[in-house]
């Protein structure tokens, strides 16, 4: 049982696995990289839509630790797309108030890309309408292992709070809504720790076709969910009676 529409809350943090670029291209007899190129267009539209709807954080899976295993031409196509996007998108992102943050292992990236990521982050650092986390050379297990190793190096105890603070997304709240496009229903090593209480939404649309209306469908589905965080429905109703603001 969700809240009535008048009280509907926009998810503060939306996370997306942008799946289906390859199939979008193949169905049009195009190379897979053409699908990723169209995926960048779809991402641009989605960022704008999130800003317009008051979403505060958008986290997208652009390149996984496992994507290195794809054909060489696809990997280099994705790297070229990243270089192009870094050069082109920053002015528009700044106009829209978007602060860029790249999440993932930078050690494995070329110097050109690593420098481009830093430059884009610095150029958008004071923007404050939406944080856009682009996960690039990222894996959820990598993130957890890296955080644990960091704590071990510092000689700190491993607790939920200390691990959470050492993770790559410690600068934002956990995702409220986790969307995967492309018809598959799995997490694929994305935000494993952070999605403990995320509402999952699976769309059959391929990522290049995921438009504003599709985002609105996902947000509407989220608004119909009851987020209990381990409590019962009766407890939630009781909390709402006692503190209507917090509910
Ligand atoms: C999954 O679709 C998508 C990716 C591995 C890449 C997602 C990247 C973008 C949308 C572009 C934005 C990123 C950059 C580099 C600026 P898939 O290829 O697995 O599709 P398929 O399941 O149909 O084969």
PDB file of C-alpha atoms and ligand atoms in Angstrom:
ATOM      1  CA  UNK A   1       0.000   0.000   0.000  1.00  0.00           C
ATOM      2  CA  UNK A   2       1.665   3.274  -1.109  1.00  0.00           C
ATOM      3  CA  UNK A   3       1.001   6.878  -0.213  1.00  0.00           C
ATOM      4  CA  UNK A   4      -1.792   8.796  -1.967  1.00  0.00           C
ATOM      5  CA  UNK A   5      -0.557  10.814  -4.961  1.00  0.00           C
ATOM      6  CA  UNK A   6      -0.848  14.127  -3.074  1.00  0.00           C
ATOM      7  CA  UNK A   7       1.800  12.933  -0.608  1.00  0.00           C
ATOM      8  CA  UNK A   8       3.918  11.118  -3.184  1.00  0.00           C
ATOM      9  CA  UNK A   9       7.614  11.499  -2.507  1.00  0.00           C
ATOM     10  CA  UNK A  10      10.174  11.720  -5.305  1.00  0.00           C
ATOM     11  CA  UNK A  11      13.019   9.268  -4.702  1.00  0.00           C
ATOM     12  CA  UNK A  12      16.016  11.170  -3.410  1.00  0.00           C
ATOM     13  CA  UNK A  13      18.507   8.804  -5.055  1.00  0.00           C
ATOM     14  CA  UNK A  14      17.865   6.840  -8.268  1.00  0.00           C
ATOM     15  CA  UNK A  15      20.354   4.196  -9.468  1.00  0.00           C
ATOM     16  CA  UNK A  16      20.244   2.760 -12.987  1.00  0.00           C
ATOM     17  CA  UNK A  17      21.738  -0.229 -14.804  1.00  0.00           C
ATOM     18  CA  UNK A  18      21.512   1.083 -18.372  1.00  0.00           C
ATOM     19  CA  UNK A  19      21.136  -2.262 -20.134  1.00  0.00           C
ATOM     20  CA  UNK A  20      20.111  -2.992 -23.718  1.00  0.00           C
ATOM     21  CA  UNK A  21      22.335  -0.739 -25.844  1.00  0.00           C
ATOM     22  CA  UNK A  22      23.819  -3.681 -27.742  1.00  0.00           C
ATOM     23  CA  UNK A  23      20.421  -5.184 -28.599  1.00  0.00           C
ATOM     24  CA  UNK A  24      19.088  -1.763 -29.641  1.00  0.00           C
ATOM     25  CA  UNK A  25      21.938  -1.507 -32.161  1.00  0.00           C
ATOM     26  CA  UNK A  26      21.825  -5.129 -33.345  1.00  0.00           C
ATOM     27  CA  UNK A  27      18.099  -4.851 -34.110  1.00  0.00           C
ATOM     28  CA  UNK A  28      18.967  -1.956 -36.415  1.00  0.00           C
ATOM     29  CA  UNK A  29      21.884  -3.827 -38.052  1.00  0.00           C
ATOM     30  CA  UNK A  30      24.285  -1.331 -36.470  1.00  0.00           C
ATOM     31  CA  UNK A  31      27.524  -2.027 -34.579  1.00  0.00           C
ATOM     32  CA  UNK A  32      27.065  -2.374 -30.797  1.00  0.00           C
ATOM     33  CA  UNK A  33      28.994   0.842 -30.227  1.00  0.00           C
ATOM     34  CA  UNK A  34      26.199   2.729 -32.032  1.00  0.00           C
ATOM     35  CA  UNK A  35      23.893   1.488 -29.272  1.00  0.00           C
ATOM     36  CA  UNK A  36      26.208   2.873 -26.591  1.00  0.00           C
ATOM     37  CA  UNK A  37      26.322   6.183 -28.458  1.00  0.00           C
ATOM     38  CA  UNK A  38      22.537   6.287 -28.394  1.00  0.00           C
ATOM     39  CA  UNK A  39      22.805   5.306 -24.718  1.00  0.00           C
ATOM     40  CA  UNK A  40      24.699   8.520 -24.024  1.00  0.00           C
ATOM     41  CA  UNK A  41      21.793  10.476 -25.586  1.00  0.00           C
ATOM     42  CA  UNK A  42      19.369   8.603 -23.355  1.00  0.00           C
ATOM     43  CA  UNK A  43      21.527   9.348 -20.316  1.00  0.00           C
ATOM     44  CA  UNK A  44      21.558  13.052 -21.166  1.00  0.00           C
ATOM     45  CA  UNK A  45      17.731  13.033 -21.376  1.00  0.00           C
ATOM     46  CA  UNK A  46      17.457  11.095 -18.110  1.00  0.00           C
ATOM     47  CA  UNK A  47      19.770  13.470 -16.216  1.00  0.00           C
ATOM     48  CA  UNK A  48      17.676  16.440 -17.334  1.00  0.00           C
ATOM     49  CA  UNK A  49      14.457  14.651 -16.364  1.00  0.00           C
ATOM     50  CA  UNK A  50      15.847  13.825 -12.906  1.00  0.00           C
ATOM     51  CA  UNK A  51      16.813  17.477 -12.370  1.00  0.00           C
ATOM     52  CA  UNK A  52      13.307  18.577 -13.427  1.00  0.00           C
ATOM     53  CA  UNK A  53      11.649  16.094 -11.071  1.00  0.00           C
ATOM     54  CA  UNK A  54      13.737  17.035  -8.034  1.00  0.00           C
ATOM     55  CA  UNK A  55      15.773  13.824  -7.788  1.00  0.00           C
ATOM     56  CA  UNK A  56      18.913  14.760  -5.830  1.00  0.00           C
ATOM     57  CA  UNK A  57      21.257  11.919  -6.770  1.00  0.00           C
ATOM     58  CA  UNK A  58      21.468   9.793  -9.929  1.00  0.00           C
ATOM     59  CA  UNK A  59      23.961   6.917 -10.057  1.00  0.00           C
ATOM     60  CA  UNK A  60      24.507   5.078 -13.333  1.00  0.00           C
ATOM     61  CA  UNK A  61      26.502   1.985 -14.297  1.00  0.00           C
ATOM     62  CA  UNK A  62      28.536   3.055 -17.351  1.00  0.00           C
ATOM     63  CA  UNK A  63      31.308   0.440 -17.364  1.00  0.00           C
ATOM     64  CA  UNK A  64      31.702  -2.528 -15.037  1.00  0.00           C
ATOM     65  CA  UNK A  65      34.888  -4.195 -13.851  1.00  0.00           C
ATOM     66  CA  UNK A  66      33.734  -7.167 -15.974  1.00  0.00           C
ATOM     67  CA  UNK A  67      33.141  -5.130 -19.166  1.00  0.00           C
ATOM     68  CA  UNK A  68      36.895  -5.368 -19.996  1.00  0.00           C
ATOM     69  CA  UNK A  69      36.045  -8.899 -21.168  1.00  0.00           C
ATOM     70  CA  UNK A  70      33.991  -7.574 -24.104  1.00  0.00           C
ATOM     71  CA  UNK A  71      35.387  -7.494 -27.657  1.00  0.00           C
ATOM     72  CA  UNK A  72      38.324  -5.091 -27.959  1.00  0.00           C
ATOM     73  CA  UNK A  73      36.504  -2.795 -30.411  1.00  0.00           C
ATOM     74  CA  UNK A  74      33.538  -2.446 -28.042  1.00  0.00           C
ATOM     75  CA  UNK A  75      35.786  -1.620 -25.057  1.00  0.00           C
ATOM     76  CA  UNK A  76      37.725   0.968 -27.056  1.00  0.00           C
ATOM     77  CA  UNK A  77      34.425   2.348 -28.413  1.00  0.00           C
ATOM     78  CA  UNK A  78      33.170   2.829 -24.848  1.00  0.00           C
ATOM     79  CA  UNK A  79      36.437   4.511 -23.828  1.00  0.00           C
ATOM     80  CA  UNK A  80      36.201   6.864 -26.838  1.00  0.00           C
ATOM     81  CA  UNK A  81      32.609   7.658 -25.923  1.00  0.00           C
ATOM     82  CA  UNK A  82      33.727   8.571 -22.427  1.00  0.00           C
ATOM     83  CA  UNK A  83      36.481  10.853 -23.750  1.00  0.00           C
ATOM     84  CA  UNK A  84      33.980  12.537 -26.106  1.00  0.00           C
ATOM     85  CA  UNK A  85      31.324  12.897 -23.406  1.00  0.00           C
ATOM     86  CA  UNK A  86      33.834  14.415 -20.976  1.00  0.00           C
ATOM     87  CA  UNK A  87      34.854  17.015 -23.544  1.00  0.00           C
ATOM     88  CA  UNK A  88      31.303  17.835 -24.648  1.00  0.00           C
ATOM     89  CA  UNK A  89      28.911  17.519 -21.732  1.00  0.00           C
ATOM     90  CA  UNK A  90      30.434  19.611 -18.941  1.00  0.00           C
ATOM     91  CA  UNK A  91      28.972  23.015 -20.006  1.00  0.00           C
ATOM     92  CA  UNK A  92      25.464  21.541 -20.315  1.00  0.00           C
ATOM     93  CA  UNK A  93      25.780  19.731 -16.974  1.00  0.00           C
ATOM     94  CA  UNK A  94      26.872  22.965 -15.338  1.00  0.00           C
ATOM     95  CA  UNK A  95      23.904  24.816 -16.849  1.00  0.00           C
ATOM     96  CA  UNK A  96      21.633  22.161 -15.314  1.00  0.00           C
ATOM     97  CA  UNK A  97      23.390  22.327 -11.915  1.00  0.00           C
ATOM     98  CA  UNK A  98      24.805  18.798 -12.129  1.00  0.00           C
ATOM     99  CA  UNK A  99      27.831  17.835 -10.038  1.00  0.00           C
ATOM    100  CA  UNK A 100      29.780  14.935 -11.557  1.00  0.00           C
ATOM    101  CA  UNK A 101      31.386  12.250  -9.486  1.00  0.00           C
ATOM    102  CA  UNK A 102      33.141   9.226 -10.971  1.00  0.00           C
ATOM    103  CA  UNK A 103      33.130   6.022  -8.976  1.00  0.00           C
ATOM    104  CA  UNK A 104      35.397   3.061  -9.673  1.00  0.00           C
ATOM    105  CA  UNK A 105      38.981   1.834  -9.948  1.00  0.00           C
ATOM    106  CA  UNK A 106      40.910   4.583 -11.694  1.00  0.00           C
ATOM    107  CA  UNK A 107      44.175   2.652 -11.705  1.00  0.00           C
ATOM    108  CA  UNK A 108      43.057   0.583 -14.705  1.00  0.00           C
ATOM    109  CA  UNK A 109      42.166   3.585 -16.861  1.00  0.00           C
ATOM    110  CA  UNK A 110      44.339   5.362 -19.417  1.00  0.00           C
ATOM    111  CA  UNK A 111      46.015   8.576 -18.265  1.00  0.00           C
ATOM    112  CA  UNK A 112      43.898  10.546 -20.703  1.00  0.00           C
ATOM    113  CA  UNK A 113      40.645   9.255 -19.264  1.00  0.00           C
ATOM    114  CA  UNK A 114      41.801   9.493 -15.635  1.00  0.00           C
ATOM    115  CA  UNK A 115      42.828  13.126 -16.186  1.00  0.00           C
ATOM    116  CA  UNK A 116      39.531  13.840 -17.976  1.00  0.00           C
ATOM    117  CA  UNK A 117      37.514  12.467 -15.050  1.00  0.00           C
ATOM    118  CA  UNK A 118      39.386  14.670 -12.568  1.00  0.00           C
ATOM    119  CA  UNK A 119      38.970  17.736 -14.761  1.00  0.00           C
ATOM    120  CA  UNK A 120      35.218  17.184 -15.207  1.00  0.00           C
ATOM    121  CA  UNK A 121      34.770  16.664 -11.465  1.00  0.00           C
ATOM    122  CA  UNK A 122      36.659  19.871 -10.677  1.00  0.00           C
ATOM    123  CA  UNK A 123      34.682  21.843 -13.290  1.00  0.00           C
ATOM    124  CA  UNK A 124      31.315  20.781 -11.822  1.00  0.00           C
ATOM    125  CA  UNK A 125      32.286  20.690  -8.127  1.00  0.00           C
ATOM    126  CA  UNK A 126      30.167  23.664  -7.045  1.00  0.00           C
ATOM    127  CA  UNK A 127      26.991  22.651  -8.907  1.00  0.00           C
ATOM    128  CA  UNK A 128      24.244  21.778  -6.476  1.00  0.00           C
ATOM    129  CA  UNK A 129      20.990  20.582  -8.037  1.00  0.00           C
ATOM    130  CA  UNK A 130      21.876  16.954  -8.766  1.00  0.00           C
ATOM    131  CA  UNK A 131      24.841  14.713  -7.981  1.00  0.00           C
ATOM    132  CA  UNK A 132      25.529  12.430 -10.973  1.00  0.00           C
ATOM    133  CA  UNK A 133      27.638   9.439  -9.961  1.00  0.00           C
ATOM    134  CA  UNK A 134      29.019   7.701 -13.034  1.00  0.00           C
ATOM    135  CA  UNK A 135      30.267   4.235 -12.084  1.00  0.00           C
ATOM    136  CA  UNK A 136      33.120   3.473 -14.456  1.00  0.00           C
ATOM    137  CA  UNK A 137      35.397   0.470 -14.008  1.00  0.00           C
ATOM    138  CA  UNK A 138      33.226  -0.281 -11.000  1.00  0.00           C
ATOM    139  CA  UNK A 139      31.934  -3.405  -9.281  1.00  0.00           C
ATOM    140  CA  UNK A 140      29.954  -3.746  -6.055  1.00  0.00           C
ATOM    141  CA  UNK A 141      32.299  -6.434  -4.730  1.00  0.00           C
ATOM    142  CA  UNK A 142      35.323  -4.286  -5.607  1.00  0.00           C
ATOM    143  CA  UNK A 143      33.781  -1.469  -3.565  1.00  0.00           C
ATOM    144  CA  UNK A 144      33.152  -3.634  -0.477  1.00  0.00           C
ATOM    145  CA  UNK A 145      36.603  -5.289  -0.619  1.00  0.00           C
ATOM    146  CA  UNK A 146      38.312  -1.932  -1.131  1.00  0.00           C
ATOM    147  CA  UNK A 147      36.502  -0.393   1.841  1.00  0.00           C
ATOM    148  CA  UNK A 148      37.411  -3.348   4.069  1.00  0.00           C
ATOM    149  CA  UNK A 149      41.064  -3.169   2.949  1.00  0.00           C
ATOM    150  CA  UNK A 150      41.110   0.565   3.683  1.00  0.00           C
ATOM    151  CA  UNK A 151      39.850  -0.004   7.233  1.00  0.00           C
ATOM    152  CA  UNK A 152      42.383  -2.799   7.760  1.00  0.00           C
ATOM    153  CA  UNK A 153      45.220  -0.513   6.615  1.00  0.00           C
ATOM    154  CA  UNK A 154      44.060   2.144   9.057  1.00  0.00           C
ATOM    155  CA  UNK A 155      43.676  -0.446  11.827  1.00  0.00           C
ATOM    156  CA  UNK A 156      40.002   0.467  12.232  1.00  0.00           C
ATOM    157  CA  UNK A 157      37.323  -1.971  13.377  1.00  0.00           C
ATOM    158  CA  UNK A 158      35.015  -3.241  10.666  1.00  0.00           C
ATOM    159  CA  UNK A 159      31.443  -2.268  11.537  1.00  0.00           C
ATOM    160  CA  UNK A 160      28.458  -1.419   9.353  1.00  0.00           C
ATOM    161  CA  UNK A 161      29.038   2.279  10.022  1.00  0.00           C
ATOM    162  CA  UNK A 162      32.797   2.245   9.383  1.00  0.00           C
ATOM    163  CA  UNK A 163      32.411   0.188   6.184  1.00  0.00           C
ATOM    164  CA  UNK A 164      29.632   2.464   4.996  1.00  0.00           C
ATOM    165  CA  UNK A 165      31.838   5.513   5.519  1.00  0.00           C
ATOM    166  CA  UNK A 166      34.721   3.889   3.603  1.00  0.00           C
ATOM    167  CA  UNK A 167      32.630   2.964   0.558  1.00  0.00           C
ATOM    168  CA  UNK A 168      32.738   4.791  -2.749  1.00  0.00           C
ATOM    169  CA  UNK A 169      29.262   6.321  -2.379  1.00  0.00           C
ATOM    170  CA  UNK A 170      29.711   7.610   1.177  1.00  0.00           C
ATOM    171  CA  UNK A 171      29.058  11.148  -0.102  1.00  0.00           C
ATOM    172  CA  UNK A 172      25.390  10.405  -0.878  1.00  0.00           C
ATOM    173  CA  UNK A 173      22.447   8.646   0.813  1.00  0.00           C
ATOM    174  CA  UNK A 174      21.643   5.060  -0.241  1.00  0.00           C
ATOM    175  CA  UNK A 175      19.586   4.585  -3.430  1.00  0.00           C
ATOM    176  CA  UNK A 176      15.814   4.642  -2.935  1.00  0.00           C
ATOM    177  CA  UNK A 177      14.962   3.383  -6.417  1.00  0.00           C
ATOM    178  CA  UNK A 178      17.094   0.897  -8.399  1.00  0.00           C
ATOM    179  CA  UNK A 179      16.116   0.686 -12.069  1.00  0.00           C
ATOM    180  CA  UNK A 180      17.388  -1.855 -14.575  1.00  0.00           C
ATOM    181  CA  UNK A 181      16.368  -1.563 -18.213  1.00  0.00           C
ATOM    182  CA  UNK A 182      16.701  -4.199 -20.939  1.00  0.00           C
ATOM    183  CA  UNK A 183      14.393  -6.881 -19.516  1.00  0.00           C
ATOM    184  CA  UNK A 184      16.919  -8.710 -17.293  1.00  0.00           C
ATOM    185  CA  UNK A 185      16.125  -8.985 -13.592  1.00  0.00           C
ATOM    186  CA  UNK A 186      19.476  -9.054 -11.811  1.00  0.00           C
ATOM    187  CA  UNK A 187      21.813  -6.661  -9.991  1.00  0.00           C
ATOM    188  CA  UNK A 188      24.977  -7.532 -11.965  1.00  0.00           C
ATOM    189  CA  UNK A 189      27.343  -6.464  -9.179  1.00  0.00           C
ATOM    190  CA  UNK A 190      25.965  -2.906  -9.004  1.00  0.00           C
ATOM    191  CA  UNK A 191      25.707  -1.113  -5.628  1.00  0.00           C
ATOM    192  CA  UNK A 192      25.477  -4.394  -3.698  1.00  0.00           C
ATOM    193  CA  UNK A 193      26.028  -2.792  -0.288  1.00  0.00           C
ATOM    194  CA  UNK A 194      24.101   0.414  -0.885  1.00  0.00           C
ATOM    195  CA  UNK A 195      20.950  -1.188  -2.360  1.00  0.00           C
ATOM    196  CA  UNK A 196      20.016  -3.118   0.790  1.00  0.00           C
ATOM    197  CA  UNK A 197      16.700  -1.244   1.020  1.00  0.00           C
ATOM    198  CA  UNK A 198      16.328   0.078  -2.519  1.00  0.00           C
ATOM    199  CA  UNK A 199      13.049  -0.531  -4.316  1.00  0.00           C
ATOM    200  CA  UNK A 200      13.780  -2.543  -7.469  1.00  0.00           C
ATOM    201  CA  UNK A 201      12.164  -1.684 -10.814  1.00  0.00           C
ATOM    202  CA  UNK A 202      12.792  -3.712 -13.953  1.00  0.00           C
ATOM    203  CA  UNK A 203      11.857  -2.264 -17.329  1.00  0.00           C
ATOM    204  CA  UNK A 204      11.618  -4.188 -20.600  1.00  0.00           C
ATOM    205  CA  UNK A 205      12.612  -1.061 -22.492  1.00  0.00           C
ATOM    206  CA  UNK A 206      16.123  -1.048 -23.917  1.00  0.00           C
ATOM    207  CA  UNK A 207      18.206   1.790 -22.435  1.00  0.00           C
ATOM    208  CA  UNK A 208      18.207   3.991 -25.585  1.00  0.00           C
ATOM    209  CA  UNK A 209      14.382   3.868 -25.472  1.00  0.00           C
ATOM    210  CA  UNK A 210      14.091   4.742 -21.789  1.00  0.00           C
ATOM    211  CA  UNK A 211      12.497   8.194 -21.965  1.00  0.00           C
ATOM    212  CA  UNK A 212      10.861  10.648 -19.541  1.00  0.00           C
ATOM    213  CA  UNK A 213       7.583   8.695 -19.551  1.00  0.00           C
ATOM    214  CA  UNK A 214       9.447   5.494 -18.656  1.00  0.00           C
ATOM    215  CA  UNK A 215      11.212   7.290 -15.801  1.00  0.00           C
ATOM    216  CA  UNK A 216       7.860   8.578 -14.587  1.00  0.00           C
ATOM    217  CA  UNK A 217       6.464   5.020 -14.662  1.00  0.00           C
ATOM    218  CA  UNK A 218       9.383   3.874 -12.499  1.00  0.00           C
ATOM    219  CA  UNK A 219       8.898   6.749 -10.054  1.00  0.00           C
ATOM    220  CA  UNK A 220       5.143   6.092  -9.901  1.00  0.00           C
ATOM    221  CA  UNK A 221       5.806   2.401  -9.147  1.00  0.00           C
ATOM    222  CA  UNK A 222       8.212   3.487  -6.387  1.00  0.00           C
ATOM    223  CA  UNK A 223       5.550   5.766  -4.942  1.00  0.00           C
ATOM    224  CA  UNK A 224       3.127   2.845  -4.699  1.00  0.00           C
ATOM    225  CA  UNK A 225       5.564   0.786  -2.619  1.00  0.00           C
ATOM    226  CA  UNK A 226       5.473   0.696   1.163  1.00  0.00           C
ATOM    227  CA  UNK A 227       9.009   1.038   2.524  1.00  0.00           C
ATOM    228  CA  UNK A 228       9.031  -0.704   5.871  1.00  0.00           C
ATOM    229  CA  UNK A 229      12.756  -0.968   6.640  1.00  0.00           C
ATOM    230  CA  UNK A 230      12.075  -4.068   8.753  1.00  0.00           C
ATOM    231  CA  UNK A 231       9.034  -2.644  10.543  1.00  0.00           C
ATOM    232  CA  UNK A 232       5.376  -3.683  10.138  1.00  0.00           C
ATOM    233  CA  UNK A 233       2.634  -1.756   8.310  1.00  0.00           C
ATOM    234  CA  UNK A 234       0.935  -1.109  11.661  1.00  0.00           C
ATOM    235  CA  UNK A 235       4.122   0.391  13.095  1.00  0.00           C
ATOM    236  CA  UNK A 236       4.488   2.668  10.061  1.00  0.00           C
ATOM    237  CA  UNK A 237       0.904   3.884  10.464  1.00  0.00           C
ATOM    238  CA  UNK A 238       1.559   4.513  14.152  1.00  0.00           C
ATOM    239  CA  UNK A 239       4.770   6.465  13.385  1.00  0.00           C
ATOM    240  CA  UNK A 240       2.848   8.544  10.824  1.00  0.00           C
ATOM    241  CA  UNK A 241       0.140   9.378  13.379  1.00  0.00           C
ATOM    242  CA  UNK A 242       2.726  10.488  15.921  1.00  0.00           C
ATOM    243  CA  UNK A 243       4.966  12.383  13.485  1.00  0.00           C
ATOM    244  CA  UNK A 244       3.148  13.233  10.236  1.00  0.00           C
ATOM    245  CA  UNK A 245       6.145  15.277   8.966  1.00  0.00           C
ATOM    246  CA  UNK A 246       8.558  12.342   9.154  1.00  0.00           C
ATOM    247  CA  UNK A 247       6.193   9.874   7.447  1.00  0.00           C
TER     248      UNK A 247
HETATM  249  C1  LIG B   1      24.840  -2.356 -21.135  1.00  0.00           C
HETATM  250  O1  LIG B   1      24.185  -2.651 -22.357  1.00  0.00           O
HETATM  251  C2  LIG B   1      25.470  -1.065 -21.212  1.00  0.00           C
HETATM  252  C3  LIG B   1      26.796  -0.815 -21.057  1.00  0.00           C
HETATM  253  C4  LIG B   1      27.771  -1.874 -20.772  1.00  0.00           C
HETATM  254  C5  LIG B   1      27.334   0.528 -21.189  1.00  0.00           C
HETATM  255  C6  LIG B   1      26.424   1.626 -20.716  1.00  0.00           C
HETATM  256  C7  LIG B   1      27.007   2.892 -21.185  1.00  0.00           C
HETATM  257  C8  LIG B   1      26.292   3.940 -21.642  1.00  0.00           C
HETATM  258  C9  LIG B   1      24.821   4.048 -21.635  1.00  0.00           C
HETATM  259  C10 LIG B   1      26.993   5.087 -22.200  1.00  0.00           C
HETATM  260  C11 LIG B   1      27.410   6.044 -21.121  1.00  0.00           C
HETATM  261  C12 LIG B   1      28.788   5.800 -20.828  1.00  0.00           C
HETATM  262  C13 LIG B   1      29.847   6.456 -21.264  1.00  0.00           C
HETATM  263  C14 LIG B   1      31.018   5.637 -21.581  1.00  0.00           C
HETATM  264  C15 LIG B   1      29.903   7.928 -21.447  1.00  0.00           C
HETATM  265  P1  LIG B   1      24.653  -3.918 -23.174  1.00  0.00           P
HETATM  266  O2  LIG B   1      25.758  -3.509 -24.074  1.00  0.00           O
HETATM  267  O3  LIG B   1      24.986  -5.035 -22.234  1.00  0.00           O
HETATM  268  O4  LIG B   1      23.355  -4.242 -23.995  1.00  0.00           O
HETATM  269  P2  LIG B   1      22.851  -5.684 -24.432  1.00  0.00           P
HETATM  270  O5  LIG B   1      22.435  -6.383 -23.167  1.00  0.00           O
HETATM  271  O6  LIG B   1      21.681  -5.365 -25.305  1.00  0.00           O
HETATM  272  O7  LIG B   1      23.959  -6.359 -25.155  1.00  0.00           O
END
